mmCIF file of C-alpha atoms and ligand atoms in Angstrom:
data_model
loop_
_atom_site.group_PDB
_atom_site.id
_atom_site.type_symbol
_atom_site.label_atom_id
_atom_site.label_comp_id
_atom_site.label_asym_id
_atom_site.label_seq_id
_atom_site.Cartn_x
_atom_site.Cartn_y
_atom_site.Cartn_z
ATOM 1 C CA MET I 1 0.017 0.200 -0.253
ATOM 2 C CA LYS I 2 1.108 3.427 -0.359
ATOM 3 C CA ILE I 3 -0.746 5.975 2.171
ATOM 4 C CA MET I 4 -0.157 8.889 3.286
ATOM 5 C CA LEU I 5 -0.978 9.455 7.473
ATOM 6 C CA LEU I 6 -1.997 13.132 8.384
ATOM 7 C CA GLY I 7 -2.748 14.040 11.940
ATOM 8 C CA ALA I 8 -1.844 16.575 14.630
ATOM 9 C CA PRO I 9 1.645 15.350 17.014
ATOM 10 C CA GLY I 10 0.149 12.572 19.201
ATOM 11 C CA ALA I 11 -2.974 11.554 16.472
ATOM 12 C CA GLY I 12 -1.444 8.208 16.386
ATOM 13 C CA LYS I 13 0.450 8.547 13.164
ATOM 14 C CA GLY I 14 3.591 6.674 13.864
ATOM 15 C CA THR I 15 1.548 3.810 16.316
ATOM 16 C CA VAL I 16 -0.775 3.300 13.253
ATOM 17 C CA ALA I 17 2.109 2.681 10.552
ATOM 18 C CA LYS I 18 4.113 0.283 12.326
ATOM 19 C CA LEU I 19 0.611 -1.672 12.893
ATOM 20 C CA LEU I 20 -0.095 -1.244 8.772
ATOM 21 C CA THR I 21 3.798 -2.132 8.048
ATOM 22 C CA ALA I 22 2.509 -5.569 9.277
ATOM 23 C CA LEU I 23 0.373 -6.205 7.067
ATOM 24 C CA ASP I 24 1.793 -6.033 3.527
ATOM 25 C CA GLY I 25 5.733 -5.357 4.438
ATOM 26 C CA SER I 26 4.814 -1.819 3.201
ATOM 27 C CA ILE I 27 7.810 0.498 4.910
ATOM 28 C CA GLN I 28 7.392 2.993 7.372
ATOM 29 C CA ILE I 29 8.591 6.485 6.322
ATOM 30 C CA SER I 30 8.627 8.819 9.314
ATOM 31 C CA THR I 31 10.164 12.425 8.401
ATOM 32 C CA GLY I 32 10.440 12.817 12.823
ATOM 33 C CA ASP I 33 12.323 9.412 13.159
ATOM 34 C CA ILE I 34 14.770 10.145 9.615
ATOM 35 C CA LEU I 35 15.598 13.166 11.740
ATOM 36 C CA ARG I 36 16.198 12.151 14.783
ATOM 37 C CA ALA I 37 18.696 9.504 13.368
ATOM 38 C CA GLN I 38 20.586 12.245 11.839
ATOM 39 C CA VAL I 39 20.494 14.432 15.219
ATOM 40 C CA ARG I 40 21.817 11.415 16.962
ATOM 41 C CA ALA I 41 24.483 10.991 14.098
ATOM 42 C CA GLY I 42 25.790 14.260 14.544
ATOM 43 C CA SER I 43 25.346 14.848 10.754
ATOM 44 C CA ASP I 44 25.015 18.265 9.162
ATOM 45 C CA LEU I 45 21.412 17.631 8.531
ATOM 46 C CA GLY I 46 20.991 16.699 11.877
ATOM 47 C CA LYS I 47 22.823 19.774 13.246
ATOM 48 C CA LYS I 48 20.717 22.141 11.119
ATOM 49 C CA ALA I 49 17.492 20.390 12.473
ATOM 50 C CA GLN I 50 17.821 19.909 16.043
ATOM 51 C CA GLU I 51 17.125 23.460 16.938
ATOM 52 C CA PHE I 52 13.853 23.722 15.224
ATOM 53 C CA MET I 53 12.928 20.225 16.386
ATOM 54 C CA ASN I 54 13.688 20.995 19.978
ATOM 55 C CA ALA I 55 11.928 24.123 19.944
ATOM 56 C CA GLY I 56 8.596 22.293 18.204
ATOM 57 C CA ASP I 57 9.226 24.233 14.948
ATOM 58 C CA LEU I 58 9.045 22.493 11.275
ATOM 59 C CA VAL I 59 12.211 22.101 10.125
ATOM 60 C CA PRO I 60 12.692 24.359 6.751
ATOM 61 C CA ASP I 61 11.021 22.856 3.679
ATOM 62 C CA GLU I 62 14.217 22.835 1.490
ATOM 63 C CA VAL I 63 15.859 20.047 3.591
ATOM 64 C CA ILE I 64 12.715 18.092 3.967
ATOM 65 C CA MET I 65 12.231 17.853 0.204
ATOM 66 C CA GLY I 66 15.762 17.000 -0.298
ATOM 67 C CA MET I 67 15.587 14.342 2.215
ATOM 68 C CA MET I 68 12.897 13.216 1.291
ATOM 69 C CA GLU I 69 13.603 13.069 -2.912
ATOM 70 C CA LYS I 70 16.085 10.386 -1.978
ATOM 71 C CA ARG I 71 14.352 8.545 0.225
ATOM 72 C CA LEU I 72 11.568 7.931 -2.182
ATOM 73 C CA GLN I 73 13.483 6.582 -4.506
ATOM 74 C CA GLU I 74 15.153 3.901 -2.511
ATOM 75 C CA PRO I 75 14.603 0.294 -3.453
ATOM 76 C CA ASP I 76 12.774 -1.148 -0.478
ATOM 77 C CA CYS I 77 10.005 1.711 -1.452
ATOM 78 C CA GLN I 78 8.767 -0.447 -4.480
ATOM 79 C CA LYS I 79 7.568 -2.851 -1.354
ATOM 80 C CA GLY I 80 5.066 -0.050 -0.531
ATOM 81 C CA PHE I 81 5.181 2.781 2.016
ATOM 82 C CA LEU I 82 3.328 5.012 4.864
ATOM 83 C CA LEU I 83 4.371 8.494 5.216
ATOM 84 C CA ASP I 84 4.211 9.132 8.707
ATOM 85 C CA GLY I 85 4.669 13.161 9.123
ATOM 86 C CA PHE I 86 5.414 14.092 5.846
ATOM 87 C CA PRO I 87 4.168 16.663 4.148
ATOM 88 C CA ARG I 88 3.906 19.142 7.002
ATOM 89 C CA THR I 89 3.356 22.241 4.615
ATOM 90 C CA ILE I 90 1.331 22.925 1.610
ATOM 91 C CA PRO I 91 5.018 23.843 -0.418
ATOM 92 C CA GLN I 92 5.583 20.560 1.062
ATOM 93 C CA ALA I 93 2.904 19.071 -0.816
ATOM 94 C CA GLU I 94 3.238 20.784 -4.019
ATOM 95 C CA GLN I 95 6.818 19.484 -4.503
ATOM 96 C CA LEU I 96 5.884 15.926 -3.646
ATOM 97 C CA LYS I 97 2.924 15.865 -6.229
ATOM 98 C CA VAL I 98 5.786 17.117 -8.670
ATOM 99 C CA LEU I 99 8.195 14.458 -7.535
ATOM 100 C CA MET I 100 5.625 11.757 -7.385
ATOM 101 C CA GLU I 101 4.879 12.423 -11.110
ATOM 102 C CA LYS I 102 8.552 12.589 -12.052
ATOM 103 C CA ILE I 103 9.308 8.898 -10.411
ATOM 104 C CA ASN I 104 5.893 7.625 -11.132
ATOM 105 C CA ILE I 105 4.408 6.725 -7.801
ATOM 106 C CA ASP I 106 0.523 7.264 -7.264
ATOM 107 C CA LEU I 107 -0.576 7.086 -3.718
ATOM 108 C CA ASP I 108 -3.790 4.797 -2.651
ATOM 109 C CA MET I 109 -4.936 6.985 0.019
ATOM 110 C CA VAL I 110 -4.933 9.965 2.280
ATOM 111 C CA VAL I 111 -5.821 9.556 5.859
ATOM 112 C CA ASN I 112 -6.354 12.345 8.520
ATOM 113 C CA ILE I 113 -6.467 10.910 12.276
ATOM 114 C CA ASP I 114 -8.876 12.873 13.603
ATOM 115 C CA VAL I 115 -8.245 12.570 17.799
ATOM 116 C CA PRO I 116 -9.690 15.231 20.227
ATOM 117 C CA ARG I 117 -7.184 17.770 21.513
ATOM 118 C CA ASP I 118 -7.447 16.523 25.140
ATOM 119 C CA VAL I 119 -6.620 13.613 24.177
ATOM 120 C CA ILE I 120 -3.453 14.536 22.153
ATOM 121 C CA LEU I 121 -2.276 16.430 24.724
ATOM 122 C CA ASP I 122 -2.115 13.746 27.493
ATOM 123 C CA ARG I 123 -0.714 10.987 24.853
ATOM 124 C CA LEU I 124 2.167 13.442 24.145
ATOM 125 C CA CYS I 125 2.955 13.784 28.023
ATOM 126 C CA THR I 126 2.994 9.968 28.424
ATOM 127 C CA ARG I 127 5.054 9.065 25.638
ATOM 128 C CA ARG I 128 8.039 7.354 25.721
ATOM 129 C CA THR I 129 10.259 6.325 22.702
ATOM 130 C CA CYS I 130 13.106 3.565 22.238
ATOM 131 C CA ASN I 131 16.474 5.641 22.192
ATOM 132 C CA ASN I 132 17.947 3.328 19.491
ATOM 133 C CA GLY I 133 17.763 4.804 16.091
ATOM 134 C CA ASP I 134 16.985 1.601 14.189
ATOM 135 C CA CYS I 135 13.942 0.623 16.449
ATOM 136 C CA GLN I 136 12.355 4.142 17.713
ATOM 137 C CA GLU I 137 9.649 1.839 18.911
ATOM 138 C CA ILE I 138 6.504 3.664 20.678
ATOM 139 C CA TYR I 139 4.958 3.446 24.316
ATOM 140 C CA ASN I 140 2.847 5.272 26.463
ATOM 141 C CA VAL I 141 3.101 5.010 30.181
ATOM 142 C CA LYS I 142 -0.321 4.913 30.739
ATOM 143 C CA SER I 143 -1.547 2.596 27.435
ATOM 144 C CA ASN I 144 1.223 0.875 26.269
ATOM 145 C CA PRO I 145 4.254 0.799 28.693
ATOM 146 C CA PRO I 146 7.123 -1.116 27.925
ATOM 147 C CA LYS I 147 7.173 -4.936 30.079
ATOM 148 C CA THR I 148 10.616 -3.430 32.288
ATOM 149 C CA GLU I 149 10.401 0.180 33.208
ATOM 150 C CA GLY I 150 12.673 2.449 31.348
ATOM 151 C CA ILE I 151 13.722 -0.500 28.734
ATOM 152 C CA CYS I 152 12.479 -1.232 25.475
ATOM 153 C CA ASP I 153 10.836 -4.826 24.933
ATOM 154 C CA LYS I 154 12.106 -4.853 21.598
ATOM 155 C CA CYS I 155 15.840 -4.398 21.634
ATOM 156 C CA GLY I 156 17.179 -3.586 25.326
ATOM 157 C CA SER I 157 18.216 0.007 24.439
ATOM 158 C CA PRO I 158 16.596 2.622 27.507
ATOM 159 C CA VAL I 159 13.060 4.006 26.636
ATOM 160 C CA ILE I 160 13.183 7.890 27.136
ATOM 161 C CA GLN I 161 11.211 10.968 26.695
ATOM 162 C CA ARG I 162 11.840 13.065 23.423
ATOM 163 C CA ASP I 163 13.711 16.548 23.441
ATOM 164 C CA ASP I 164 10.242 17.963 21.933
ATOM 165 C CA GLU I 165 8.239 16.389 24.627
ATOM 166 C CA THR I 166 8.466 19.759 26.961
ATOM 167 C CA GLU I 167 5.217 21.282 27.768
ATOM 168 C CA GLU I 168 6.266 24.625 25.823
ATOM 169 C CA ALA I 169 7.094 22.614 22.776
ATOM 170 C CA ILE I 170 4.179 20.500 22.430
ATOM 171 C CA THR I 171 2.069 23.643 22.982
ATOM 172 C CA HIS I 172 3.948 25.096 20.256
ATOM 173 C CA ARG I 173 3.940 21.919 17.819
ATOM 174 C CA LEU I 174 -0.059 22.177 18.450
ATOM 175 C CA GLU I 175 0.235 25.818 17.496
ATOM 176 C CA THR I 176 2.581 24.848 14.321
ATOM 177 C CA PHE I 177 0.101 22.321 12.900
ATOM 178 C CA SER I 178 -3.015 23.988 13.149
ATOM 179 C CA GLU I 179 -1.324 27.277 11.258
ATOM 180 C CA LYS I 180 0.763 25.272 8.420
ATOM 181 C CA THR I 181 -0.190 21.659 8.398
ATOM 182 C CA ALA I 182 -4.119 21.798 9.337
ATOM 183 C CA PRO I 183 -4.409 23.413 5.823
ATOM 184 C CA LEU I 184 -3.222 20.102 4.082
ATOM 185 C CA ILE I 185 -6.979 18.301 4.797
ATOM 186 C CA GLY I 186 -8.548 20.933 2.476
ATOM 187 C CA TYR I 187 -5.515 20.302 -0.366
ATOM 188 C CA TYR I 188 -6.343 16.526 -0.178
ATOM 189 C CA GLU I 189 -9.863 16.906 0.353
ATOM 190 C CA LYS I 190 -9.901 19.110 -3.267
ATOM 191 C CA GLU I 191 -7.034 16.062 -4.923
ATOM 192 C CA GLY I 192 -9.245 13.031 -4.028
ATOM 193 C CA LYS I 193 -8.594 10.132 -2.462
ATOM 194 C CA PHE I 194 -9.182 11.536 1.087
ATOM 195 C CA ILE I 195 -10.543 9.981 4.363
ATOM 196 C CA ASN I 196 -11.234 11.276 7.840
ATOM 197 C CA ILE I 197 -11.145 9.166 10.390
ATOM 198 C CA PRO I 198 -12.308 10.328 14.049
ATOM 199 C CA CYS I 199 -10.770 7.516 15.948
ATOM 200 C CA THR I 200 -9.016 7.236 18.785
ATOM 201 C CA SER I 201 -8.563 3.233 18.961
ATOM 202 C CA SER I 202 -5.389 2.737 16.554
ATOM 203 C CA ASP I 203 -7.236 -0.396 15.894
ATOM 204 C CA ASP I 204 -10.021 0.841 14.535
ATOM 205 C CA VAL I 205 -8.167 3.234 12.671
ATOM 206 C CA VAL I 206 -6.287 0.499 11.033
ATOM 207 C CA ASN I 207 -9.724 -1.411 10.223
ATOM 208 C CA ALA I 208 -10.862 1.719 8.438
ATOM 209 C CA ILE I 209 -7.822 1.692 5.895
ATOM 210 C CA LYS I 210 -8.267 -2.382 5.564
ATOM 211 C CA GLU I 211 -11.775 -1.946 4.593
ATOM 212 C CA LYS I 212 -11.134 0.852 2.308
ATOM 213 C CA LEU I 213 -8.632 -1.164 0.541
ATOM 214 C CA SER I 214 -10.415 -4.031 0.356
ATOM 215 C CA LEU I 215 -7.598 -6.117 2.245
HETATM 216 P P1 AP5 Z 1 7.388 13.918 14.419
HETATM 217 O O1 AP5 Z 1 8.297 12.763 14.782
HETATM 218 O O2 AP5 Z 1 6.871 13.558 13.168
HETATM 219 O O3 AP5 Z 1 6.370 14.083 15.472
HETATM 220 P P2 AP5 Z 1 4.463 14.717 15.470
HETATM 221 O O4 AP5 Z 1 3.938 14.721 14.192
HETATM 222 O O5 AP5 Z 1 4.665 15.917 15.987
HETATM 223 O O6 AP5 Z 1 4.162 13.201 15.627
HETATM 224 P P3 AP5 Z 1 4.219 12.461 16.929
HETATM 225 O O7 AP5 Z 1 5.357 11.584 16.893
HETATM 226 O O8 AP5 Z 1 4.400 13.193 17.824
HETATM 227 O O9 AP5 Z 1 2.864 12.039 17.324
HETATM 228 P P4 AP5 Z 1 2.153 10.778 16.474
HETATM 229 O O10 AP5 Z 1 1.116 11.112 15.396
HETATM 230 O O11 AP5 Z 1 3.345 9.576 15.392
HETATM 231 O O12 AP5 Z 1 1.906 9.965 17.610
HETATM 232 P P5 AP5 Z 1 2.448 8.326 18.160
HETATM 233 O O13 AP5 Z 1 1.715 7.106 17.521
HETATM 234 O O14 AP5 Z 1 4.208 8.295 18.459
HETATM 235 O O15 AP5 Z 1 7.969 15.218 14.072
HETATM 236 C C1 AP5 Z 1 8.894 15.417 14.959
HETATM 237 C C2 AP5 Z 1 9.281 17.100 14.843
HETATM 238 O O16 AP5 Z 1 10.217 16.945 13.595
HETATM 239 C C3 AP5 Z 1 8.806 18.108 14.153
HETATM 240 O O17 AP5 Z 1 8.333 19.059 15.402
HETATM 241 C C4 AP5 Z 1 9.415 18.896 13.387
HETATM 242 O O18 AP5 Z 1 10.299 19.857 13.844
HETATM 243 C C5 AP5 Z 1 10.314 17.865 12.243
HETATM 244 N N1 AP5 Z 1 9.293 17.465 11.356
HETATM 245 C C6 AP5 Z 1 8.944 16.206 11.074
HETATM 246 N N2 AP5 Z 1 8.666 16.117 9.759
HETATM 247 C C7 AP5 Z 1 8.318 17.232 9.086
HETATM 248 C C8 AP5 Z 1 8.386 17.888 7.548
HETATM 249 N N3 AP5 Z 1 7.787 17.201 7.353
HETATM 250 N N4 AP5 Z 1 8.382 19.132 7.986
HETATM 251 C C9 AP5 Z 1 9.219 19.726 8.698
HETATM 252 N N5 AP5 Z 1 9.481 19.341 10.021
HETATM 253 C C10 AP5 Z 1 9.535 17.895 10.342
HETATM 254 O O19 AP5 Z 1 1.579 8.470 19.216
HETATM 255 C C11 AP5 Z 1 1.708 9.194 20.699
HETATM 256 C C12 AP5 Z 1 1.400 8.521 21.835
HETATM 257 O O20 AP5 Z 1 0.427 8.254 22.094
HETATM 258 C C13 AP5 Z 1 2.350 7.633 22.347
HETATM 259 O O21 AP5 Z 1 2.862 7.624 23.462
HETATM 260 C C14 AP5 Z 1 1.676 6.074 22.078
HETATM 261 O O22 AP5 Z 1 1.536 5.267 22.673
HETATM 262 C C15 AP5 Z 1 0.341 6.406 22.268
HETATM 263 N N6 AP5 Z 1 -1.001 5.943 21.416
HETATM 264 C C16 AP5 Z 1 -1.145 6.327 20.353
HETATM 265 N N7 AP5 Z 1 -2.083 5.887 19.358
HETATM 266 C C17 AP5 Z 1 -3.135 5.636 21.130
HETATM 267 C C18 AP5 Z 1 -4.084 4.903 21.379
HETATM 268 N N8 AP5 Z 1 -5.042 4.679 19.873
HETATM 269 N N9 AP5 Z 1 -4.635 4.716 22.720
HETATM 270 C C19 AP5 Z 1 -3.539 5.322 23.675
HETATM 271 N N10 AP5 Z 1 -2.627 5.597 23.069
HETATM 272 C C20 AP5 Z 1 -2.128 6.207 22.037
#
């Protein structure tokens, strides 16, 4: 499948993407995960991105587009992919459209995971993430804690709170979402293949997608 997942920070894009990868081997492409791996590696790209990310700002469009133009042409994308956190602005969406035409990719569906703000705030304050860049498993101290506190079930690395999970950065990320990313909903409604899923259960989101794709 080739699906784009839209939704506010904490809506569950990463959680749903991981569940969908298990269905048919499609890969998750999370711009947030790629950027955090670059920050950990201390690369030039990571150094450019870190300040924006920690403040809850978006990384500049040209940095993201350069990174994604390469990523979408890697061979593993041919199995199918779940875009998680990309695009985030109208200019990114417009450039993605041109890129997909150039490399001959067509999306099956654009999905907006629509979760109330109070649920989102609670989830972001209680999320924990595996610190291993190759794993980045997502946990939640309330709804999905690791079996051993602070240790990833999958790879045994420390499970941490992300640097952009301060109250100030979370508030700013939600404002940035309303201002810059929410307009993508109207953009993709006009483009077609858009579905809105107002749902707090990740399993229900996955089932709605399966039904639409007749999987
Ligand atoms: P990114 O990593 O993409 O962060 P985000 O969009 O803010 O999304 P999150 O990862 O916070 O949330 P999510 O929707 O994936 O929710 P999750 O499944 O984890 O981006 C980080 C930063 O990178 C950005 O701020 C920006 O600076 C930069 N960036 C990234 N992409 C960019 C782009 N394209 N352009 C410019 N800059 C970019 O779930 C959240 C929590 O809730 C977890 O604890 C989870 O366990 C829990 N949970 C999830 N679903 C459920 C459920 N159904 N029931 C109970 N708990 C649940």
